[in-house]
Short mmCIF file of C-alpha atoms in Angstrom, two decimals:
data_model
loop_
_atom_site.label_atom_id
_atom_site.label_comp_id
_atom_site.label_asym_id
_atom_site.label_seq_id
_atom_site.Cartn_x
_atom_site.Cartn_y
_atom_site.Cartn_z
CA MET A 216 0.03 0.09 0.06
CA ASP A 217 1.27 3.44 -0.92
CA PRO A 218 1.36 5.55 2.26
CA PHE A 219 0.68 8.57 0.64
CA ASP A 220 -2.58 7.06 -1.00
CA GLU A 221 -5.43 9.38 -0.10
CA GLY A 222 -7.80 6.33 0.43
CA ALA A 223 -8.81 5.06 3.77
CA GLY A 224 -5.65 4.32 5.91
CA GLY A 225 -3.59 6.73 3.78
CA LEU A 226 -0.99 9.06 5.33
CA LEU A 227 -3.32 12.28 4.95
CA LYS A 228 -6.50 10.31 5.78
CA GLN A 229 -5.65 9.60 9.61
CA PRO A 230 -7.83 10.29 12.62
CA LYS A 231 -7.68 13.36 14.64
CA SER A 232 -6.00 11.45 17.72
CA VAL A 233 -3.10 10.41 15.26
CA TRP A 234 -2.61 13.93 14.34
CA ALA A 235 -2.74 15.15 17.61
CA THR A 236 -0.02 12.73 18.78
CA ALA A 237 2.05 13.28 15.67
CA GLY A 238 1.91 17.32 16.30
CA ALA A 239 2.80 16.65 20.05
CA SER A 240 5.86 14.41 18.95
CA VAL A 241 6.98 17.23 16.41
CA VAL A 242 7.26 19.31 19.66
CA ALA A 243 8.80 16.78 21.68
CA PHE A 244 11.72 16.35 19.08
CA MET A 245 12.03 19.99 18.98
CA GLY A 246 13.01 19.82 22.43
CA ILE A 247 16.33 17.94 21.62
CA GLY A 248 17.87 20.61 19.29
CA LEU A 249 16.11 23.60 20.80
CA VAL A 250 18.97 24.90 22.97
CA ASP A 251 21.70 24.43 20.19
CA PRO A 252 21.57 28.04 18.82
CA ILE A 253 21.29 29.52 22.30
CA LEU A 254 24.12 27.78 24.06
CA PRO A 255 26.54 30.45 23.81
CA SER A 256 23.78 33.09 24.85
CA ILE A 257 23.07 30.64 27.99
CA ALA A 258 26.64 30.66 28.93
CA GLN A 259 26.70 34.41 28.67
CA GLY A 260 23.65 35.16 30.61
CA LEU A 261 24.42 32.69 33.31
CA ASN A 262 28.03 33.39 33.38
CA ALA A 263 28.83 29.76 32.60
CA THR A 264 31.43 27.95 30.63
CA ALA A 265 30.97 25.76 27.67
CA SER A 266 31.36 22.53 29.71
CA GLN A 267 28.90 23.91 32.40
CA VAL A 268 26.27 24.63 29.54
CA SER A 269 26.96 21.47 27.83
CA LEU A 270 25.53 19.69 30.98
CA LEU A 271 22.00 20.72 29.65
CA PHE A 272 22.37 17.79 27.08
CA THR A 273 24.23 15.34 29.61
CA SER A 274 21.55 15.66 32.34
CA TYR A 275 18.80 15.48 29.78
CA PHE A 276 20.04 12.24 28.00
CA LEU A 277 21.32 10.69 31.40
CA ILE A 278 17.88 10.79 32.55
CA THR A 279 16.41 9.60 29.34
CA ALA A 280 18.75 6.53 29.35
CA VAL A 281 17.73 5.49 32.91
CA ALA A 282 13.97 6.22 32.16
CA MET A 283 14.06 3.51 29.11
CA LEU A 284 14.08 1.09 32.02
CA VAL A 285 10.88 2.50 33.29
CA THR A 286 8.79 3.66 30.47
CA GLY A 287 7.66 0.28 29.42
CA PHE A 288 7.03 -0.71 33.10
CA VAL A 289 4.66 2.56 33.30
CA SER A 290 2.94 2.20 30.16
CA SER A 291 2.14 -1.35 30.43
CA ARG A 292 0.44 -0.52 33.68
CA ILE A 293 -1.39 2.58 33.21
CA GLY A 294 -1.74 2.58 29.40
CA GLY A 295 -0.50 4.56 26.44
CA ARG A 296 -2.75 7.74 26.83
CA ARG A 297 -1.93 8.23 30.49
CA THR A 298 1.46 7.80 29.79
CA LEU A 299 1.71 10.51 27.12
CA LEU A 300 -0.19 12.84 29.06
CA LEU A 301 2.11 12.08 32.14
CA GLY A 302 5.22 12.69 29.84
CA LEU A 303 3.68 15.95 28.49
CA ALA A 304 2.81 17.16 31.88
CA PHE A 305 6.77 16.67 32.99
CA VAL A 306 7.68 18.42 29.84
CA VAL A 307 5.33 21.68 30.58
CA VAL A 308 6.45 22.04 34.25
CA PHE A 309 10.20 21.54 33.60
CA ALA A 310 10.53 23.39 30.44
CA GLY A 311 8.85 26.25 32.15
CA LEU A 312 10.89 26.14 35.30
CA ALA A 313 13.78 26.07 32.68
CA GLY A 314 13.12 29.49 31.73
CA THR A 315 13.00 31.02 34.99
CA SER A 316 16.45 29.47 36.14
CA GLY A 317 18.77 31.80 37.94
CA SER A 318 21.88 29.76 37.60
CA VAL A 319 23.38 26.84 35.28
CA GLY A 320 22.85 24.53 38.07
CA GLU A 321 19.34 24.96 38.24
CA LEU A 322 18.82 24.66 34.63
CA VAL A 323 20.55 21.71 34.29
CA GLY A 324 18.40 20.17 36.99
CA PHE A 325 15.34 21.40 35.26
CA ARG A 326 16.55 20.05 32.05
CA ALA A 327 16.69 16.51 33.51
CA GLY A 328 13.30 16.65 34.69
CA TRP A 329 12.26 17.43 31.07
CA GLY A 330 14.23 14.47 29.80
CA LEU A 331 12.15 12.41 32.04
CA GLY A 332 9.10 13.85 30.58
CA ASN A 333 10.16 13.54 26.93
CA ALA A 334 11.17 9.95 27.51
CA LEU A 335 8.04 8.86 28.60
CA PHE A 336 6.08 10.79 25.88
CA VAL A 337 8.29 9.85 22.85
CA SER A 338 9.08 6.11 23.71
CA THR A 339 5.12 5.63 23.92
CA ALA A 340 4.16 7.78 21.11
CA LEU A 341 4.78 5.58 18.16
CA ALA A 342 2.99 2.62 19.83
CA VAL A 343 -0.09 5.13 20.17
CA ILE A 344 -0.04 6.24 16.66
CA VAL A 345 0.21 2.94 15.22
CA GLY A 346 -2.61 1.73 17.66
CA ALA A 347 -4.86 4.84 16.43
CA ALA A 348 -3.92 4.70 12.79
CA ALA A 349 -6.45 3.87 10.31
CA GLY A 350 -5.60 1.19 7.54
CA GLY A 351 -2.26 -0.26 8.98
CA SER A 352 1.04 0.87 10.38
CA ALA A 353 3.05 1.69 7.15
CA ALA A 354 1.61 5.22 6.83
CA ALA A 355 1.47 5.70 10.80
CA ILE A 356 5.31 5.00 11.05
CA LEU A 357 6.19 7.29 7.97
CA LEU A 358 3.93 9.90 9.79
CA TYR A 359 6.02 9.39 12.99
CA GLU A 360 9.38 9.49 11.38
CA SER A 361 8.25 12.72 9.48
CA ALA A 362 7.34 14.18 12.85
CA LEU A 363 10.83 13.18 14.27
CA GLY A 364 12.67 14.84 11.26
CA LEU A 365 10.60 18.08 11.26
CA GLY A 366 11.03 18.37 15.03
CA MET A 367 14.71 18.00 14.78
CA ALA A 368 14.87 20.58 11.96
CA CYS A 369 12.48 23.13 13.52
CA GLY A 370 13.69 22.81 17.01
CA PRO A 371 16.99 24.62 16.57
CA LEU A 372 14.85 27.26 14.32
CA LEU A 373 12.55 28.11 17.14
CA GLY A 374 15.30 28.19 19.47
CA ALA A 375 17.05 30.89 17.37
CA LEU A 376 13.89 32.80 16.72
CA LEU A 377 12.71 32.92 20.31
CA GLY A 378 16.27 33.01 21.66
CA ASP A 379 17.31 36.20 19.67
CA ALA A 380 15.34 38.13 22.34
CA SER A 381 16.32 36.08 25.47
CA TRP A 382 17.60 32.74 25.89
CA ARG A 383 14.81 32.03 28.34
CA TYR A 384 11.97 32.37 25.80
CA PRO A 385 12.61 29.29 23.84
CA PHE A 386 12.03 27.28 27.12
CA PHE A 387 8.60 29.31 27.74
CA GLY A 388 7.67 28.44 24.00
CA THR A 389 8.10 24.96 24.31
CA ALA A 390 6.15 24.70 27.45
CA PHE A 391 3.33 26.70 25.89
CA LEU A 392 3.62 24.42 22.87
CA MET A 393 3.29 21.17 24.91
CA ALA A 394 0.55 22.45 26.75
CA ILE A 395 -1.32 22.58 23.67
CA GLY A 396 -0.22 19.10 22.83
CA PHE A 397 -1.49 17.91 26.22
CA LEU A 398 -4.91 19.44 25.44
CA CYS A 399 -5.35 17.96 21.95
CA ILE A 400 -4.47 14.52 23.26
CA THR A 401 -6.96 14.87 26.06
CA VAL A 402 -9.59 15.87 23.66
CA PHE A 403 -8.83 13.58 20.71
CA LEU A 404 -7.00 10.52 21.86
CA LYS A 405 -8.99 7.74 23.40
CA GLU A 406 -7.19 5.30 25.76
CA GLN A 407 -5.47 2.20 23.86
CA PRO A 408 -5.69 -1.31 24.90
CA LYS A 409 -2.98 -2.37 27.51
CA PRO A 410 -0.38 -4.89 26.56
CA ALA A 411 -1.45 -8.45 27.63
CA ARG A 412 1.90 -8.85 29.46
CA LYS A 413 3.16 -6.24 32.13
CA THR A 414 6.73 -5.24 31.50
CA SER A 415 9.33 -5.55 34.38
CA LEU A 416 12.07 -3.25 35.16
CA LEU A 417 14.91 -5.82 34.26
CA ASP A 418 13.17 -7.19 30.98
CA PRO A 419 15.32 -4.53 28.97
CA ILE A 420 18.29 -5.64 30.82
CA LYS A 421 17.62 -9.29 30.01
CA ALA A 422 17.11 -8.74 26.51
CA LEU A 423 20.65 -7.48 25.97
CA GLY A 424 21.80 -10.96 26.47
CA HIS A 425 20.99 -11.69 22.83
CA GLY A 426 24.17 -11.08 20.88
CA GLY A 427 22.69 -9.20 17.87
CA LEU A 428 20.91 -6.72 20.19
CA ALA A 429 23.95 -6.18 22.41
CA SER A 430 25.98 -5.60 19.44
CA ALA A 431 23.44 -3.25 17.79
CA ALA A 432 23.54 -1.25 21.07
CA VAL A 433 27.37 -1.15 21.56
CA SER A 434 27.62 0.28 18.04
CA ALA A 435 24.96 2.91 18.17
CA PHE A 436 26.82 3.76 21.61
CA PHE A 437 29.76 4.79 19.61
CA TYR A 438 27.68 6.31 16.86
CA ASN A 439 25.53 8.50 19.36
CA TYR A 440 28.93 9.86 20.78
CA THR A 441 29.71 11.45 17.35
CA PHE A 442 26.13 12.44 16.55
CA PHE A 443 25.90 14.62 20.01
CA THR A 444 29.46 15.88 19.62
CA VAL A 445 28.16 17.35 16.60
CA LEU A 446 24.98 18.55 18.19
CA ALA A 447 26.02 19.82 21.45
CA PHE A 448 29.71 20.88 20.93
CA THR A 449 29.51 22.36 17.18
CA PRO A 450 27.67 25.31 18.34
CA PHE A 451 30.47 26.63 20.25
CA VAL A 452 33.00 26.04 17.57
CA LEU A 453 30.84 27.86 14.97
CA ASN A 454 30.43 30.73 17.43
CA MET A 455 27.58 32.25 15.22
CA THR A 456 24.49 34.46 16.16
CA PRO A 457 21.47 32.48 17.32
CA TYR A 458 19.91 33.17 13.86
CA LYS A 459 22.56 32.00 11.77
CA SER A 460 23.38 29.13 14.11
CA GLY A 461 19.70 28.10 13.99
CA ALA A 462 19.83 28.32 10.02
CA VAL A 463 22.69 25.77 10.13
CA PHE A 464 21.06 23.36 12.16
CA PHE A 465 17.76 23.88 10.58
CA ALA A 466 19.36 22.88 7.26
CA TRP A 467 21.05 19.92 9.20
CA GLY A 468 17.76 18.90 10.31
CA VAL A 469 16.15 18.92 7.01
CA LEU A 470 19.04 16.49 5.54
CA LEU A 471 18.36 14.37 8.42
CA ALA A 472 14.72 14.05 7.73
CA VAL A 473 15.06 13.50 4.06
CA PHE A 474 17.80 10.85 4.05
CA SER A 475 16.08 9.01 7.30
CA VAL A 476 12.63 8.86 5.49
CA ILE A 477 13.33 8.86 1.79
CA VAL A 478 17.03 7.84 0.98
CA ALA A 479 17.86 5.21 3.74
CA PRO A 480 15.27 2.72 2.85
CA ARG A 481 16.19 2.91 -0.81
CA LEU A 482 19.87 2.46 -0.03
CA GLN A 483 19.16 -0.39 2.18
CA LYS A 484 17.13 -2.04 -0.69
CA ARG A 485 20.07 -1.87 -3.04
CA PHE A 486 22.97 -2.65 -0.96
CA GLY A 487 21.71 -4.05 2.33
CA SER A 488 21.44 -2.58 5.79
CA LEU A 489 24.77 -3.47 7.26
CA LYS A 490 26.87 -2.14 4.09
CA VAL A 491 24.78 1.05 4.27
CA LEU A 492 25.53 1.42 7.88
CA GLY A 493 29.03 0.68 7.86
CA GLY A 494 29.62 3.04 4.94
CA SER A 495 27.52 5.84 6.36
CA LEU A 496 29.60 5.68 9.77
CA VAL A 497 32.85 6.11 7.87
CA LEU A 498 31.79 8.88 6.03
CA LEU A 499 30.39 10.48 9.16
CA ALA A 500 33.99 10.03 10.76
CA ALA A 501 35.43 11.72 7.72
CA ASP A 502 32.95 14.53 7.84
CA VAL A 503 33.44 15.44 11.30
CA LEU A 504 37.40 15.09 11.11
CA VAL A 505 37.24 17.73 8.13
CA LEU A 506 34.66 19.70 10.28
CA GLY A 507 37.42 19.86 13.12
CA TYR A 508 40.32 20.93 11.17
CA GLY A 509 38.62 23.02 8.16
CA SER A 510 37.89 26.77 7.92
CA HIS A 511 34.93 28.24 9.36
CA THR A 512 32.79 28.15 6.05
CA THR A 513 33.81 24.11 5.80
CA ALA A 514 32.80 23.50 9.44
CA VAL A 515 29.29 25.01 8.54
CA VAL A 516 29.12 22.76 5.30
CA CYS A 517 30.11 19.74 7.30
CA THR A 518 27.79 20.54 9.95
CA ILE A 519 25.04 20.57 7.73
CA LEU A 520 26.22 17.50 5.46
CA SER A 521 26.46 15.53 8.73
CA GLY A 522 22.53 15.50 8.81
CA ALA A 523 22.59 13.17 5.94
CA PHE A 524 24.70 10.49 7.42
CA ILE A 525 22.94 10.60 10.88
CA GLY A 526 19.59 10.28 8.93
CA VAL A 527 20.65 7.24 7.27
CA ASN A 528 22.32 5.77 10.38
CA ASN A 529 19.06 6.55 12.60
CA THR A 530 16.74 4.40 10.14
CA VAL A 531 19.04 1.51 10.06
CA TYR A 532 19.82 1.35 13.89
CA THR A 533 16.13 1.60 14.40
CA GLU A 534 15.49 -1.39 12.20
CA LEU A 535 18.32 -3.47 13.64
CA ALA A 536 17.32 -2.84 17.36
CA LEU A 537 13.56 -3.78 16.50
CA GLY A 538 14.33 -6.76 14.39
CA VAL A 539 17.44 -8.36 15.25
CA SER A 540 16.43 -10.35 18.33
CA ASP A 541 13.38 -12.40 19.10
CA ALA A 542 12.69 -10.18 22.29
CA PRO A 543 9.45 -8.28 22.15
CA ARG A 544 9.98 -5.07 20.34
CA PRO A 545 8.93 -2.68 23.42
CA VAL A 546 11.65 -4.69 25.41
CA ALA A 547 14.39 -4.63 22.63
CA SER A 548 13.93 -0.92 22.19
CA ALA A 549 13.96 -0.35 25.87
CA GLY A 550 17.20 -2.16 26.45
CA TYR A 551 18.95 -0.82 23.13
CA ASN A 552 18.01 2.69 24.17
CA PHE A 553 19.44 1.89 27.75
CA VAL A 554 22.97 1.59 26.31
CA ARG A 555 23.06 4.12 23.67
CA TRP A 556 21.75 7.35 25.32
CA PHE A 557 24.57 7.05 27.93
CA ALA A 558 26.84 8.18 24.95
CA ALA A 559 24.30 10.98 24.30
CA ALA A 560 24.73 12.02 27.92
CA ALA A 561 28.75 11.61 27.72
CA ALA A 562 29.58 13.39 24.45
CA PRO A 563 28.26 16.92 25.38
CA PHE A 564 30.51 16.64 28.96
CA PHE A 565 33.67 15.18 27.33
CA ALA A 566 33.93 17.19 24.16
CA PRO A 567 34.34 20.73 25.95
CA LYS A 568 36.46 18.89 28.58
CA ILE A 569 38.62 17.42 25.93
CA GLU A 570 38.94 20.88 24.09
CA GLU A 571 40.09 22.43 27.61
CA TRP A 572 42.81 19.46 28.02
CA THR A 573 43.96 19.76 24.33
CA ASP A 574 42.66 22.01 21.75
CA VAL A 575 39.40 22.48 19.47
CA HIS A 576 40.38 19.85 16.90
CA ILE A 577 40.87 16.86 19.47
CA PRO A 578 37.06 16.64 20.28
CA PHE A 579 36.41 15.97 16.60
CA VAL A 580 39.22 13.52 16.22
CA VAL A 581 37.73 11.45 19.06
CA ALA A 582 34.24 11.94 17.60
CA ALA A 583 35.63 10.39 14.09
CA VAL A 584 37.33 7.47 16.29
CA THR A 585 33.96 6.56 17.83
CA ALA A 586 32.10 6.40 14.35
CA VAL A 587 34.66 4.20 13.05
CA ALA A 588 34.44 2.11 16.09
CA GLY A 589 30.67 1.75 15.66
CA ALA A 590 31.30 0.67 12.09
CA ALA A 591 33.96 -1.59 13.29
CA VAL A 592 31.31 -3.34 15.70
CA VAL A 593 29.17 -3.94 12.45
CA VAL A 594 31.73 -5.62 10.72
CA VAL A 595 32.98 -7.75 13.38
CA ARG A 596 29.50 -8.75 14.63
CA ARG A 597 27.85 -8.98 11.24
CA THR A 598 26.82 -12.50 11.48
CA ALA A 599 25.06 -11.70 14.96
CA LEU A 600 23.46 -8.63 13.26
CA THR A 601 22.27 -10.51 10.24
CA HIS A 602 20.17 -12.81 12.38
CA ARG A 603 16.48 -12.38 11.40
CA ALA A 604 17.51 -9.00 9.86
CA GLU A 605 17.99 -10.78 6.42
CA GLU A 606 14.22 -11.48 6.65
CA LEU A 607 13.14 -8.06 7.40
CA GLU A 608 12.27 -5.73 4.52
CA PRO A 609 13.60 -2.14 5.09
CA LYS A 610 10.67 -0.55 6.38
CA HIS A 611 9.84 1.56 9.45
CA ALA A 612 6.34 -0.54 10.16
CA THR A 613 6.13 -2.53 13.38
CA GLU A 614 3.18 -4.43 14.47
CA ASP A 615 3.49 -3.42 18.06
CA GLY A 616 4.82 0.02 17.35
CA VAL A 617 7.43 0.98 19.45
CA ALA A 618 9.72 3.85 19.03
CA VAL A 619 13.38 3.85 19.14
CA PHE A 620 13.63 7.16 20.99
CA ALA A 621 14.51 9.71 18.68
CA ASN A 622 16.11 7.43 16.62
#
């Protein structure tokens, strides 16, 4: 079925509940890159160093990683709709509080609470969209991934537009938009059926005993370090106004969305998932290395170009995590995310520290090495990673609809 078919179940013919959840998903993903263009402004406004401000990402993703063990436990007991609303409520409260911060310590703490809310929401959103969608999951998954790409692209743009007046406004803006999402889901989304089996806190850890899933998680761990070195450290290196930085990361996000939703599936169909992933990781390593040693213009171009490789990687890792093991997809997703999001927490902390200990080039050398390490895991563990993966078509659909958070 063509997901863009305007018949029943097509992408454009979905219930209001699906659109409400997808719209809230856009805002949730916007929150990841929202602070990118205003990181220098926050540092100046709160008299903080680059490494202190980068803790906004570290606290956010550290909580996100741990929360992966909790989201399935919660949603399998209170249902998807209530889990979404709980996550949205956390984001509204903590994003609003972040805008009132008087010190970088307060801001980092509020950002951690925001991360918990986002984890609860985003890890449940795909399941809810698939459950509420008309005519099968293909169009619903495409809609979700489109929301992901749009959010990642628009987050920096919103941060720039609001942050040009004050670094506090993007946080208030996010709280306002998520409050609207809360109301829309309250009105339009009915409760989804609860899973037949409740998820325990240890199920995701047990799932990592599968060699293929563990290999995908370790490879993604290395990749995420590279990804978030680009996302969290590059704004300090570019040292641009919020508007210019927002434009750069908007273009980056557009490439991420296009290559994730459109290009990656076609490459997978032609070359196979593991070859595409390994090649894309090596190209990403080369890109960040040039970014670190090139001129300012070259750094801008390489930052934008990295979005293409990141988009491809996101899609392939998603499918590997959901299809490589025999574990239920919600459990496999949680275990995989538990491992990889620790790297997203580590990169924003270590990159500026490495710059302080050495120079501005070395953080990108480390990021290039971690991308190559991710590719090496794919090559060395290719046998484990192809278990069941060869049976899967390169697609985004999943019967039980569980998101691999933010890809």
